[in-house]
CSV table of C-alpha atoms in Angstrom, one decimal:
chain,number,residue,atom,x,y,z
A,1,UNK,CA,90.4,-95.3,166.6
A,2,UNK,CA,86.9,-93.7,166.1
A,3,UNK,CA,85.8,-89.9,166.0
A,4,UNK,CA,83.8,-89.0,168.8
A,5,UNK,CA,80.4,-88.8,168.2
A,6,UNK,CA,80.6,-90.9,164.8
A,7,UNK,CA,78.4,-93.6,163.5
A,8,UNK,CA,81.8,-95.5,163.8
A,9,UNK,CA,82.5,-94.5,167.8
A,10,UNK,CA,78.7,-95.7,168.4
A,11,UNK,CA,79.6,-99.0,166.7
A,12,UNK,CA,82.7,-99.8,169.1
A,13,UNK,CA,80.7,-98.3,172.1
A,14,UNK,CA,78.1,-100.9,171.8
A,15,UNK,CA,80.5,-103.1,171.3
A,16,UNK,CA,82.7,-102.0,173.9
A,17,UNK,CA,80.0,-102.3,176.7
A,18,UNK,CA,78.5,-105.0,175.7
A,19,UNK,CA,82.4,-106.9,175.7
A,20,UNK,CA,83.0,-105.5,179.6
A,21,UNK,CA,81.9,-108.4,182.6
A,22,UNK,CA,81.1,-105.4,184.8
A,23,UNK,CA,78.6,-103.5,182.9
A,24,UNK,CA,77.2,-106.9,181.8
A,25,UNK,CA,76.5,-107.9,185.1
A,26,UNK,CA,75.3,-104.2,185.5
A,27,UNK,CA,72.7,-104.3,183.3
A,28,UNK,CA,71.1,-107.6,183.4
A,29,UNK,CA,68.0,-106.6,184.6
A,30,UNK,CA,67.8,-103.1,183.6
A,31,UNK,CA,65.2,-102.0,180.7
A,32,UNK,CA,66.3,-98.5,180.3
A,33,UNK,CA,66.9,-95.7,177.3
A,34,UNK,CA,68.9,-92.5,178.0
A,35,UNK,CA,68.7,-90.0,175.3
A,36,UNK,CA,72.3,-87.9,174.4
A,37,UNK,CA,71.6,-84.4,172.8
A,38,UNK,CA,74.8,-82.4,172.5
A,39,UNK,CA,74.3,-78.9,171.9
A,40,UNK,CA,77.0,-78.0,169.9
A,41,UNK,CA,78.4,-80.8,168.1
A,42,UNK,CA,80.9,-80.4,165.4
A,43,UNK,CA,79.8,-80.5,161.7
A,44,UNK,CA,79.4,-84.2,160.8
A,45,UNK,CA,78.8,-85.2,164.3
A,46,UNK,CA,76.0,-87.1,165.4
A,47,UNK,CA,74.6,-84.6,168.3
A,48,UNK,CA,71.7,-87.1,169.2
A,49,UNK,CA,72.3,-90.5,169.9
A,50,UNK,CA,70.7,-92.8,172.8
A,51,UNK,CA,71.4,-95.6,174.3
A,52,UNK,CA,69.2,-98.4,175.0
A,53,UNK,CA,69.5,-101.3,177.9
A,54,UNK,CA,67.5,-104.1,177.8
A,55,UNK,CA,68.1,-107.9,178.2
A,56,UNK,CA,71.4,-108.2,179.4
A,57,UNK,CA,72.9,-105.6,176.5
A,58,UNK,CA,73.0,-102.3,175.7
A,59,UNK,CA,72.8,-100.3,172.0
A,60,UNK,CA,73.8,-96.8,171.3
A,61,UNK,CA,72.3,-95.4,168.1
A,62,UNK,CA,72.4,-92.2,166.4
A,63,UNK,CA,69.1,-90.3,166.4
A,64,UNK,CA,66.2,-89.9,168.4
A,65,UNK,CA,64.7,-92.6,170.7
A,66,UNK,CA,60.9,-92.5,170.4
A,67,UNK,CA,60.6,-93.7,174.3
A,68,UNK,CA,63.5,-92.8,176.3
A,69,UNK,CA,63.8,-92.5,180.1
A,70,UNK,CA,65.3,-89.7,180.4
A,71,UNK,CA,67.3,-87.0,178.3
A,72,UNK,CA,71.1,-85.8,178.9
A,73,UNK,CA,71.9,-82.8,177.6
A,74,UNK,CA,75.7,-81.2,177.2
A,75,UNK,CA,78.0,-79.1,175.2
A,76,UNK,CA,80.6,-80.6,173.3
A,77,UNK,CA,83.6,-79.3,175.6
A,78,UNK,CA,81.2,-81.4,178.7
A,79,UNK,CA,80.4,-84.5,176.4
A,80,UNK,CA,84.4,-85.1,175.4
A,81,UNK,CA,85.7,-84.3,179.1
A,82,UNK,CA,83.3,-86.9,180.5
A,83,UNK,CA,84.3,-89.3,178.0
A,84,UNK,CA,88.0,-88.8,178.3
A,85,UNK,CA,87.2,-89.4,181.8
A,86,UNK,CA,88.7,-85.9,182.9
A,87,UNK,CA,84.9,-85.0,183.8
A,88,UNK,CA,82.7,-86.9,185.8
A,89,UNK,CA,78.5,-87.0,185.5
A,90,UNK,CA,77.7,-86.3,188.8
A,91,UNK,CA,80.2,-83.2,188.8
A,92,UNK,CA,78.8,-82.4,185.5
A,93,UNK,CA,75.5,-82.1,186.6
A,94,UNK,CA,76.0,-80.4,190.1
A,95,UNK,CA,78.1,-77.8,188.7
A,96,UNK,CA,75.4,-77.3,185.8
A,97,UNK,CA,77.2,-78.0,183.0
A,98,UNK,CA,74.8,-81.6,182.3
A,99,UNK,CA,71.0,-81.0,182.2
A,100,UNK,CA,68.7,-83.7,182.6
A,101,UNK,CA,64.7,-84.6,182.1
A,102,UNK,CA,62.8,-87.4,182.2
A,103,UNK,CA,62.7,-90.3,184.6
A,104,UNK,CA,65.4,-89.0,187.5
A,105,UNK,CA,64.5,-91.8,189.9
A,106,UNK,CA,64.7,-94.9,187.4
A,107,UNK,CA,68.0,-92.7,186.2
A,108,UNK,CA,69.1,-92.5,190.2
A,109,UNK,CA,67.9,-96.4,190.3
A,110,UNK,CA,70.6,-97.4,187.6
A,111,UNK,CA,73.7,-95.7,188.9
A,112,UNK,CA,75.7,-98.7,189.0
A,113,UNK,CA,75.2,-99.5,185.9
A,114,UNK,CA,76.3,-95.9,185.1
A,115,UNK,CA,79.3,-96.6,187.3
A,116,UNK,CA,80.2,-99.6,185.1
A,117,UNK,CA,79.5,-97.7,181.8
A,118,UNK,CA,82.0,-95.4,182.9
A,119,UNK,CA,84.5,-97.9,183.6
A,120,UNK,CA,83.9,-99.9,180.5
A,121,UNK,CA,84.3,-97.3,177.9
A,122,UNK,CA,88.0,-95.2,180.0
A,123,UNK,CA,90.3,-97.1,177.7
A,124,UNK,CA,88.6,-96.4,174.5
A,125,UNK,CA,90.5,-95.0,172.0
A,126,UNK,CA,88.6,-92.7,170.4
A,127,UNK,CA,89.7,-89.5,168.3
A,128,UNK,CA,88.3,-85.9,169.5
């Protein structure tokens, strides 16, 4: 089990995605980088990360993406209830808690693909 945010929880979320049929299938013609910037982070925590789609896989890296889409941007307590699942984006966002810039339509475009992200990584262990 992998500490949220860690270079470790990164590792098994690429893997993790890239190992589910339904976000494959998602994703196969998607060329798209989303940006993660969590606000406060805990100490040893990787508060940027992206994620980049292209060719049929994704990759989630710590750091900042020197082209991405768009940008996401959360607080910690927003960031673990969405992926514990007790939090959902789109509430997240309407309710003002998520922020995002950049690209909204090619990020609107790819909802199913964030659909299938979301159902990939629910049963991931992960320590918070």
């Amino acid at each position: 089990m992998s500490k949220f945010l860690s270079q470790e929880w990164l590792d098994e979320l690429t893997a993790t995605v890239n190992a589910h049929e339904g976000f494959t299938g998602a994703v196969a013609n998607v060329n798209l980088t989303l940006q993660f910037v969590v606000t406060d982070a805990p100490e040893g925590a990787e508060s940027t990360y992206y994620m980049r789609v292209a060719d049929g896989t994704a990759q989630a890296r710590a750091g900042e993406a020197d082209d991405a889409d768009a940008t996401i941007t959360n607080d910690y307590a927003t960031a673990s209830a969405i992926s514990r699942g007790e939090l959902n984006t789109q509430m997240a966002f309407m309710t003002g808690k998520l922020k995002v810039s950049g690209n909204m339509a090619k990020l609107m475009m790819n909802q199913g693909m964030l659909t299938q992200f979301a159902a990939a990584t629910k049963d991931m262990p992960v320590e918070y």
